[in-house]
Tab-separated table of C-alpha atoms in Angstrom:
chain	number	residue	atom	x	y	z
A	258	UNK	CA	21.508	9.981	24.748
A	259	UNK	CA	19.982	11.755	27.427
A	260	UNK	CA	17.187	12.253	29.285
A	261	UNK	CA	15.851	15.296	27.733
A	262	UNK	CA	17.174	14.007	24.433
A	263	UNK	CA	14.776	11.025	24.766
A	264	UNK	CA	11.539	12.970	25.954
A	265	UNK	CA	12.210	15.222	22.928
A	266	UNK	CA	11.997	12.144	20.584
A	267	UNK	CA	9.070	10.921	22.501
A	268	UNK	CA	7.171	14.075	22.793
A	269	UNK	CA	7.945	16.059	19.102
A	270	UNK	CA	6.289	13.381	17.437
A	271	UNK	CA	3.035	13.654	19.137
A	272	UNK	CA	2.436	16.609	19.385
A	273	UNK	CA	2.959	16.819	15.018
A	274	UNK	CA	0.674	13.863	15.217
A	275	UNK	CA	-1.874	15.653	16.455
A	276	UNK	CA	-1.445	18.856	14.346
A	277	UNK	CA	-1.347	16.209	10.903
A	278	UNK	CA	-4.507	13.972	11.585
A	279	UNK	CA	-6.082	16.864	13.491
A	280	UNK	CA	-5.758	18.710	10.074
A	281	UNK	CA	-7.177	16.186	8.176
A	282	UNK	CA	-10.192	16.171	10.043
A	283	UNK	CA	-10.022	12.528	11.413
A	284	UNK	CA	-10.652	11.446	14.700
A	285	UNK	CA	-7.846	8.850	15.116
A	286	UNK	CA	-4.216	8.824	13.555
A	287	UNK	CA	-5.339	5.758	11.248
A	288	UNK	CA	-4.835	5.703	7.449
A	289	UNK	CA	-6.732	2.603	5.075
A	290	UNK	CA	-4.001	1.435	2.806
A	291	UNK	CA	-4.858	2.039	-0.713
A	292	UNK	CA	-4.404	-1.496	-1.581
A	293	UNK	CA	-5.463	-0.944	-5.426
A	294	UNK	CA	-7.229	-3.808	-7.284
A	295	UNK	CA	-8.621	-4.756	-3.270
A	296	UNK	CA	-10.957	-1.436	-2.063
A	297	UNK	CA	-12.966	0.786	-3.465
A	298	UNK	CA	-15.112	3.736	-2.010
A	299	UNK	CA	-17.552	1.418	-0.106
A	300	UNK	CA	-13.931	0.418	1.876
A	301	UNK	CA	-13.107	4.448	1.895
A	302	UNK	CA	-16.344	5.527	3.275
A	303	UNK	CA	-16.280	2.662	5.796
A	304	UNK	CA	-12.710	3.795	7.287
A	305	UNK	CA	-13.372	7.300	7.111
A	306	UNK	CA	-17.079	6.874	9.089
A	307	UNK	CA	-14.928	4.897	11.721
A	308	UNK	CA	-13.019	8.798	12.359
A	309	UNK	CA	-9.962	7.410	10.158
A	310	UNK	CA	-8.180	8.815	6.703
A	311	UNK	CA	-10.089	6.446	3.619
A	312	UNK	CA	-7.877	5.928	0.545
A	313	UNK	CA	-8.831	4.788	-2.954
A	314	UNK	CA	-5.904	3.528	-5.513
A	315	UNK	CA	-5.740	5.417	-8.552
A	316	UNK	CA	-2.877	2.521	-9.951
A	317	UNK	CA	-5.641	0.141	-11.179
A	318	UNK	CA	-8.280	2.735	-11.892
A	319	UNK	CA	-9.021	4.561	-15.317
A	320	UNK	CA	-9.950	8.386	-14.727
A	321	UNK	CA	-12.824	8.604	-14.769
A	322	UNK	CA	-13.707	5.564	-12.752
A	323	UNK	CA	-11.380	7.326	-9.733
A	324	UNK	CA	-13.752	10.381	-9.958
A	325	UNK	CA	-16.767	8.214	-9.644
A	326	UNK	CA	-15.217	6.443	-6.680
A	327	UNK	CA	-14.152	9.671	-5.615
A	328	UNK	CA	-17.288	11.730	-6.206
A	329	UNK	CA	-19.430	8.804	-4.241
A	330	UNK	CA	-17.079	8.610	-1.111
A	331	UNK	CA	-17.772	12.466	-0.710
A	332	UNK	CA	-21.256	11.993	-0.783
A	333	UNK	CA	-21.501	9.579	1.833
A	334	UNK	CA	-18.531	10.717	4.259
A	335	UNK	CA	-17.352	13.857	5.135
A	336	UNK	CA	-13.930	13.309	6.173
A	337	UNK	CA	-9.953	12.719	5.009
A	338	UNK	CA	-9.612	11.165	1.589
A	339	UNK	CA	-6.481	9.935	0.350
A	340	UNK	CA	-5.591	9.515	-3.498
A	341	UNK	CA	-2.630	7.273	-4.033
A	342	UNK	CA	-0.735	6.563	-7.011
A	343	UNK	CA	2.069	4.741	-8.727
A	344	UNK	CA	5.187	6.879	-9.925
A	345	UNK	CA	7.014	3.695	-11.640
A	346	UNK	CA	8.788	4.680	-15.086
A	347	UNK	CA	6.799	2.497	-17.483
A	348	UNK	CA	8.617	-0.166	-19.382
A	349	UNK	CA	8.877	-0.013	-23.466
A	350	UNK	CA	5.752	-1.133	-24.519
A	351	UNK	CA	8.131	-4.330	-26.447
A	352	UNK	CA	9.745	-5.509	-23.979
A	353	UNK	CA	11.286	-9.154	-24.462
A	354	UNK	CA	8.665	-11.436	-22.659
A	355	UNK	CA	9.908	-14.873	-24.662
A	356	UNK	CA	11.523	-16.972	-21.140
A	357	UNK	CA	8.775	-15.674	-19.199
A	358	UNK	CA	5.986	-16.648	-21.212
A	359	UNK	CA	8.133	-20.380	-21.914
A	360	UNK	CA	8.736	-20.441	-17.695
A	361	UNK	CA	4.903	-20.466	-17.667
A	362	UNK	CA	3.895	-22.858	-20.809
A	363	UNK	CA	3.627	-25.917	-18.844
A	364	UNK	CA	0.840	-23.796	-16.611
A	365	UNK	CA	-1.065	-23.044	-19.562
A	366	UNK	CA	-0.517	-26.775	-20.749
A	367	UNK	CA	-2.236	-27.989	-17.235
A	368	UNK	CA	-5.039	-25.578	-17.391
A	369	UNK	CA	-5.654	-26.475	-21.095
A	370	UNK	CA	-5.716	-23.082	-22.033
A	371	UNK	CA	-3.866	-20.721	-24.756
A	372	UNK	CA	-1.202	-19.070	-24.142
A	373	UNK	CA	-1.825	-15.782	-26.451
A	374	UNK	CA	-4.233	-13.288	-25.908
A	375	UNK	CA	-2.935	-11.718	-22.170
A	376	UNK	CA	-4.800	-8.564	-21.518
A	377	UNK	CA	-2.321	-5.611	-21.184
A	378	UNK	CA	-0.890	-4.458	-17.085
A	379	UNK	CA	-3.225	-2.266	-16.076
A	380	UNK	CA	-1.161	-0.483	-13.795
A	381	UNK	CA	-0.414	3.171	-14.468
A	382	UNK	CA	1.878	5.090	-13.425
A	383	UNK	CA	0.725	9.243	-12.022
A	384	UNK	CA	0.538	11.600	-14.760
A	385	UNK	CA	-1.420	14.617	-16.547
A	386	UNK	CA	-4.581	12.600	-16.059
A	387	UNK	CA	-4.204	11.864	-13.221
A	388	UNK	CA	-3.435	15.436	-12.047
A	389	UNK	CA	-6.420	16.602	-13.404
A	390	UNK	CA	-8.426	13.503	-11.089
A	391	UNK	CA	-6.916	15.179	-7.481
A	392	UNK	CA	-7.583	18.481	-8.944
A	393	UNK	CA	-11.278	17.972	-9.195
A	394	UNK	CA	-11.646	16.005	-6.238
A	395	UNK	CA	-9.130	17.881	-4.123
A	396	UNK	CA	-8.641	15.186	-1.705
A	397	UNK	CA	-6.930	16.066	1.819
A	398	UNK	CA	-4.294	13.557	0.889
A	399	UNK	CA	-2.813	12.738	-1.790
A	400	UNK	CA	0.499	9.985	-1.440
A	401	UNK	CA	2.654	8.227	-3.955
A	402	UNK	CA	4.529	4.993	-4.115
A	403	UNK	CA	8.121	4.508	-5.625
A	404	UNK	CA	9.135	7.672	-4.892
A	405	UNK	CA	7.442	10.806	-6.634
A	406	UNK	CA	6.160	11.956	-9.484
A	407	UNK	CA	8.081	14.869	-11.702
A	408	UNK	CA	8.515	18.271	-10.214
A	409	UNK	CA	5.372	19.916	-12.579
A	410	UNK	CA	3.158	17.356	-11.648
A	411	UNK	CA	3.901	17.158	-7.998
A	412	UNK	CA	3.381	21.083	-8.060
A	413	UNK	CA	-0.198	20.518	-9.451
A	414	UNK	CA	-1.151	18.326	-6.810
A	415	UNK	CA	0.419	20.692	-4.115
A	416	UNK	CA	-1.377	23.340	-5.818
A	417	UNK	CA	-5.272	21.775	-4.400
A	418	UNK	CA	-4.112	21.805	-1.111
A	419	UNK	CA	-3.926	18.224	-0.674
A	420	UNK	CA	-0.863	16.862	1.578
A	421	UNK	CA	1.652	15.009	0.153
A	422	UNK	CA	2.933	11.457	1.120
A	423	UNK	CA	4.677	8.848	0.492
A	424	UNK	CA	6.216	5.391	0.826
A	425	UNK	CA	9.689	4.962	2.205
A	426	UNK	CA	11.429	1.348	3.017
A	427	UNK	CA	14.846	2.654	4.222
A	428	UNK	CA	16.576	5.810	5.759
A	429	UNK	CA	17.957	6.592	2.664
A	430	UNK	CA	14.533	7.273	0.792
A	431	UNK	CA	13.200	8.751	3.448
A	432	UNK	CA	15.455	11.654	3.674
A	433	UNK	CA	14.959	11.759	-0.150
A	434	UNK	CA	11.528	12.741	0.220
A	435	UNK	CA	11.619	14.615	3.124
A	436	UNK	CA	14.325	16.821	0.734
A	437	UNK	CA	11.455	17.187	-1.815
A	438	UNK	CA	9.256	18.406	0.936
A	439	UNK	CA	6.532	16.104	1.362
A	440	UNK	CA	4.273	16.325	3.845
A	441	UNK	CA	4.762	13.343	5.944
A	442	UNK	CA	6.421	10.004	5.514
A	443	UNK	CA	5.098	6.338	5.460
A	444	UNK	CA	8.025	4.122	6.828
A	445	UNK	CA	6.899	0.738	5.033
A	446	UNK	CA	8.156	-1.736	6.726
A	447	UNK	CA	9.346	-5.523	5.163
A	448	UNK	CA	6.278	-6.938	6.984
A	449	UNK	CA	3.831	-4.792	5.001
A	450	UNK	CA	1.496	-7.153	2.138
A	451	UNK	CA	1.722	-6.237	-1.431
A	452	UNK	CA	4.432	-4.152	-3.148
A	453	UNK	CA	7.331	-2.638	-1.309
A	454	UNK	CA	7.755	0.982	-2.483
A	455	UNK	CA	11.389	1.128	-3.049
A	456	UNK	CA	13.006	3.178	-5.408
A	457	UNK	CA	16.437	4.532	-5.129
A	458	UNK	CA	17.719	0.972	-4.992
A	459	UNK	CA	16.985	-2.664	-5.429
A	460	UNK	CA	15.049	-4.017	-2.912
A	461	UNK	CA	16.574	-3.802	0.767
A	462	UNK	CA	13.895	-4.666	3.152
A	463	UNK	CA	14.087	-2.938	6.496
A	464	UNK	CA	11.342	-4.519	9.060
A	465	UNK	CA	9.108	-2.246	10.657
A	466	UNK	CA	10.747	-2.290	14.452
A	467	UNK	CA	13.790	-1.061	12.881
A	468	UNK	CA	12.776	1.117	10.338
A	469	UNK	CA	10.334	3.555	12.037
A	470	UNK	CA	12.643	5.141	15.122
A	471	UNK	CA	14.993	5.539	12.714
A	472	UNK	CA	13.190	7.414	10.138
A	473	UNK	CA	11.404	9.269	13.198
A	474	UNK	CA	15.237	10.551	14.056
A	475	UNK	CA	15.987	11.194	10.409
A	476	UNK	CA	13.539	13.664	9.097
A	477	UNK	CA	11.495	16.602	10.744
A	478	UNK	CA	8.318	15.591	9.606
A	479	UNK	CA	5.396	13.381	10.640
A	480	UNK	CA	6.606	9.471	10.027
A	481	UNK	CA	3.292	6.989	9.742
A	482	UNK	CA	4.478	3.261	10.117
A	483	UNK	CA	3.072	0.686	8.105
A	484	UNK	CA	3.785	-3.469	7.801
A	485	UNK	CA	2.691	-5.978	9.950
A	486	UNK	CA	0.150	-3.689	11.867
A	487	UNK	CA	-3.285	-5.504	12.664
A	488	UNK	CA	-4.153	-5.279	15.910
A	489	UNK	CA	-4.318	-2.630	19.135
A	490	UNK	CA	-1.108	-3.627	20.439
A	491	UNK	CA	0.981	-3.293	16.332
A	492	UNK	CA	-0.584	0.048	16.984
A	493	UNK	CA	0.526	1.203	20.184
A	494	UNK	CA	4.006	-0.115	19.592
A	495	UNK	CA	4.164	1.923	15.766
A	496	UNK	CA	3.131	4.818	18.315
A	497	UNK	CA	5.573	4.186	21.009
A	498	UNK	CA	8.504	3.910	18.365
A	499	UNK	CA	7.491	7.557	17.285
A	500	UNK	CA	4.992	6.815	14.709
A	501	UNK	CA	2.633	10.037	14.249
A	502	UNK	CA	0.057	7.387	13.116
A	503	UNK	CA	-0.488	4.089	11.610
A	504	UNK	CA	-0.949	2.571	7.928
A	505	UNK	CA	-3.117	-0.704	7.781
A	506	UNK	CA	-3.321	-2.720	4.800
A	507	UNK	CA	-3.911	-6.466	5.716
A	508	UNK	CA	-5.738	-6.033	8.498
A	509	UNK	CA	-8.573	-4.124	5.954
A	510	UNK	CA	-8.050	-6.370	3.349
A	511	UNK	CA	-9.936	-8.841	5.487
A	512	UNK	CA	-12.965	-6.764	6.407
A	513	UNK	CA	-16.466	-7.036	4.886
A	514	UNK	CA	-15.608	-3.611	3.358
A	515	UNK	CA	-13.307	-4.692	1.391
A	516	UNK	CA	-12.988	-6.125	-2.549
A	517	UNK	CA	-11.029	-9.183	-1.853
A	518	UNK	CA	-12.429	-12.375	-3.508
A	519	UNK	CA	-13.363	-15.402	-1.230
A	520	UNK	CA	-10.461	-16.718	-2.695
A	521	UNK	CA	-8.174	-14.302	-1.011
A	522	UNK	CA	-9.731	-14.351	2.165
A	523	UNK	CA	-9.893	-17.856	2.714
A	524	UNK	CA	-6.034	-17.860	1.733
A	525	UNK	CA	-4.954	-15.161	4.087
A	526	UNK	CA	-7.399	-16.796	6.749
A	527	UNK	CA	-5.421	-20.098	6.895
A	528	UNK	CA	-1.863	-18.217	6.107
A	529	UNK	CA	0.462	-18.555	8.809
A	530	UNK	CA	3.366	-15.724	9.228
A	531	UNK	CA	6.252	-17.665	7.236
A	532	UNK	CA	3.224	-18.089	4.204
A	533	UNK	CA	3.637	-14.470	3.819
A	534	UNK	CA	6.426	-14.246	1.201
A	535	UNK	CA	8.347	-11.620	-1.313
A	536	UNK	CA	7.814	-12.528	-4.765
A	537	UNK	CA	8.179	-10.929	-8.109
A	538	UNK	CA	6.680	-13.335	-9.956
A	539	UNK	CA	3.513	-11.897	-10.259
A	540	UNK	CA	3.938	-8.196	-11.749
A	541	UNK	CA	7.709	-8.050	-12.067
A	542	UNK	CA	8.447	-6.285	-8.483
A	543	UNK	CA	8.570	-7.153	-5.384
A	544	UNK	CA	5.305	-7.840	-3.410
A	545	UNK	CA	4.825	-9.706	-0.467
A	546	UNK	CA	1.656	-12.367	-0.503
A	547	UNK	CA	0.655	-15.803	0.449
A	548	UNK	CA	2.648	-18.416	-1.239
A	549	UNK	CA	0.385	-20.187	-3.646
A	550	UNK	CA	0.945	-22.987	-6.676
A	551	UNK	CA	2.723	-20.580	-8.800
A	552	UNK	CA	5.151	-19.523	-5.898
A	553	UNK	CA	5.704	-22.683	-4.648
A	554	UNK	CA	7.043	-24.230	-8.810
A	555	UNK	CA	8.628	-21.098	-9.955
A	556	UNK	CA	10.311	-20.217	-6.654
A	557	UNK	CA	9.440	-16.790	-5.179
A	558	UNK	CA	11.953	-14.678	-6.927
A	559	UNK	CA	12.454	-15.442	-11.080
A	560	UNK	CA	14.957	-13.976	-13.110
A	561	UNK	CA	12.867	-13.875	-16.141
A	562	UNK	CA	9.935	-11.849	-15.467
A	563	UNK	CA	9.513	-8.882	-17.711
A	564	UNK	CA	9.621	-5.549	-16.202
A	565	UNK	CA	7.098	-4.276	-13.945
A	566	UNK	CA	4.375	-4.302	-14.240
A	567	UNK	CA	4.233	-6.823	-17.626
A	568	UNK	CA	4.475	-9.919	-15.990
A	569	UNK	CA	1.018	-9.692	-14.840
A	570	UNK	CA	0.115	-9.854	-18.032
A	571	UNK	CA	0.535	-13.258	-19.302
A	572	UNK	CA	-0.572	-14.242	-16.208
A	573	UNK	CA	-3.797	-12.767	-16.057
A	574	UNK	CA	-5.898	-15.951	-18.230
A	575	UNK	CA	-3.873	-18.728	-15.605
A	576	UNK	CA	-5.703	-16.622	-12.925
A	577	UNK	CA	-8.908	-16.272	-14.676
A	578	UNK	CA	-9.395	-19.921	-15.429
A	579	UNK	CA	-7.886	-21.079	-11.830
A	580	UNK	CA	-10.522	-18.754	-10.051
A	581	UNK	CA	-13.147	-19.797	-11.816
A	582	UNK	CA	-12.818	-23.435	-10.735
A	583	UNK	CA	-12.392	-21.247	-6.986
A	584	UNK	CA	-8.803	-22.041	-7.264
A	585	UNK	CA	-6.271	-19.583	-6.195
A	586	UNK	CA	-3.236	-20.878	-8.022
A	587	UNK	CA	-2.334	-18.276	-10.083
A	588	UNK	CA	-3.844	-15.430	-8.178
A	589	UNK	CA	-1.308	-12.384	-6.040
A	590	UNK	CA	-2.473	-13.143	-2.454
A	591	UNK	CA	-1.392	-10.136	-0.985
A	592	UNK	CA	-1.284	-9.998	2.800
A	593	UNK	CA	1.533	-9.133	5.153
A	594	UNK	CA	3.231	-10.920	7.702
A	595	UNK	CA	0.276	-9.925	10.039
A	596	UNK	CA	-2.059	-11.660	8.549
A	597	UNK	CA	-2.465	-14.256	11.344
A	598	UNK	CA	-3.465	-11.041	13.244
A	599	UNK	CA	-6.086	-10.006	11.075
A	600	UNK	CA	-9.922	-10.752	11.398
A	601	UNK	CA	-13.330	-10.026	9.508
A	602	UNK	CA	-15.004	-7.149	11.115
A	603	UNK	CA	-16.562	-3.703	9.750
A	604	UNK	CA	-13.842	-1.220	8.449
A	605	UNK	CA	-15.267	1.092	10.603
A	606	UNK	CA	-14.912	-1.158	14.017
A	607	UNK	CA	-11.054	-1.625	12.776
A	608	UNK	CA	-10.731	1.653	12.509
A	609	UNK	CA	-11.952	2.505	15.672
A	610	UNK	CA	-9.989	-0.004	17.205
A	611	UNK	CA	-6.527	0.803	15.754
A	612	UNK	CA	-7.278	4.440	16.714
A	613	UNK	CA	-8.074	3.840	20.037
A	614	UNK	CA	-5.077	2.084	20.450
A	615	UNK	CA	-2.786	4.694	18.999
A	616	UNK	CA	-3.953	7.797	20.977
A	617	UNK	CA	-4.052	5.684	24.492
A	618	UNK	CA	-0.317	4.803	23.565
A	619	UNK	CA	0.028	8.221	22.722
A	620	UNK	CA	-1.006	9.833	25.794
A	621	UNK	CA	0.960	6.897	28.076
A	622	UNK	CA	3.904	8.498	26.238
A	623	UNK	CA	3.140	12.695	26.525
């Protein structure tokens, strides 16, 4: 490659940076992770006063409570929102759970608990309902993970206005969306916490360091890099490998902004980088967490879990009864390989901080 060939790969990339976030109306190429089930608006109004783009999850959210969470982030910050959302295809509703609920019997034995009763997944998947949420709120973002939604409900949300983006964990996936037009693309790296998007294929993790230059060289559109990204210098180096902007997850997750339970902190506080695991055990997908009790006797990877996202499910009284003793046995720890990088601070600061990061990188680079 040449000389010009590089400066073009350096300098195209900032330059639609600064067009996308500038756009947006934030300050700093930062986005809050989603992270549903772990922030709410008082995390989205904290990242978005600290000049970044706040998210809420829609996955774990009825409705109406999205439009609340909405409708109150509004009120206290003017600035970027994003709306994410699930676009898994929903398993039959009778789908054989008998091996995973006997892999977990002897977990329901030791907490002295019944085994019947699980509460439903509560994870939903984007549709008419949800279209009507992002066209009320008409947030300046709204992304998807695993993959899109269908073609008349992706044209409602590009119908508000709202930019469309979404998660991609290899080259392959990210040309897929770029061919349906989206906005700009999050290259999730193997190092990001919680669920890897994936969706054209089984799970084929692609770590961050390798996986953003090449999506950067792949599609024409801005390419925000996520996994593994908690402090100033994750974020110049996601800049310097032709990131438009950054993706944080973990690094929020441990703010006082943030939902997490002292349960979760205190886990991801004493995690070291090889506690940070993959595991479908969980919800029936891959997620990456710290390894806990559950983990550590089932393995990280079962064969019997029910589809996603059912194997939450029967899971869901183990955790109840485990956290109330303040036991995080049975509980998802999610937190990415990063977390050792992460600290309690104000959304806002981290914000800030990331941001600051990113645009001096930038500039080094113009």
């Amino acid at each position: 490659m040449g000389v010009d060939a590089q400066h073009r790969q350096l300098v195209m990339p900032m330059g639609a940076a600064a067009d996308f976030f500038a756009a947006l109306g934030a300050r700093w190429p930062v986005i809050q992770a989603p992270m549903a089930g772990f922030g709410d608006a008082t995390l989205a109004i904290a990242a978005i006063r600290g000049g970044g783009v706040g998210s809420l999850a829609g996955a774990m959210f009825t409705p109406d409570r999205l439009l609340v969470e909405a409708a109150t982030v509004r009120a206290a910050a003017p600035g970027p929102l994003n709306l994410n959302f699930f676009c898994h295809t929903p398993p039959a509703a009778d789908a054989d759970d008998v091996a995973w609920q006997a892999a977990l019997a002897p977990f329901y034995a030791a907490e002295g608990i019944a085994a019947d009763g699980a509460a439903p997944a509560s994870r939903c998947p984007f549709d008419a309902d949800a279209a009507r949420v992002v066209e009320k709120v008409r947030p300046e973002i709204v992304s998807f993970h695993f993959g899109l939604p269908a073609p008349d409900l992706l044209a409602r949300v590009r119908a508000t206005g709202a930019r469309v983006i979404a998660s991609a964990t290899t080259v392959a996936e990210a040309r897929w969306l770029a061919a349906k037009g989206c906005d700009a693309i999050i290259a999730q790296g193997f190092e990001a916490g919680g669920h890897a998007g994936y969706f054209l294929a089984d799970h084929r993790p692609v770590g961050t360091f390798a996986l953003v230059p090449q999506v950067v060289d792949a599609v024409a559109m801005p390419v925000i890099a996520a996994g593994g990204i908690a402090d100033a210098r994750g974020a110049a180096a996601a800049i310097a490998l032709g990131a438009a902007g950054i993706q944080a997850g973990t690094a929020y997750l441990v703010t006082e902004d943030s939902r997490a339970s002292a349960i979760h902190r205190a886990a991801v506080a004493a995690s070291t980088s090889d506690d940070s695991v993959f595991t479908n055990v969980f919800s029936g997908r891959f997620a990456r967490g710290v390894r806990n009790r559950l983990i550590d006797a089932l393995g990280p990877t079962s064969a019997v879990t029910p589809p996603f996202p059912l194997a939450a499910a029967a899971i869901a009284p183990l955790r109840a009864a485990a956290e109330a003793a303040g036991r995080g046995d049975y509980s998802s720890l999610w937190a990415g390989q990063g977390a050792p990088l992460a600290h309690s601070r104000h959304a806002a600061e981290l914000t800030e901080m990331l941001g600051a990061a990113a645009l001096a990188a930038r500039r080094s680079l113009a």
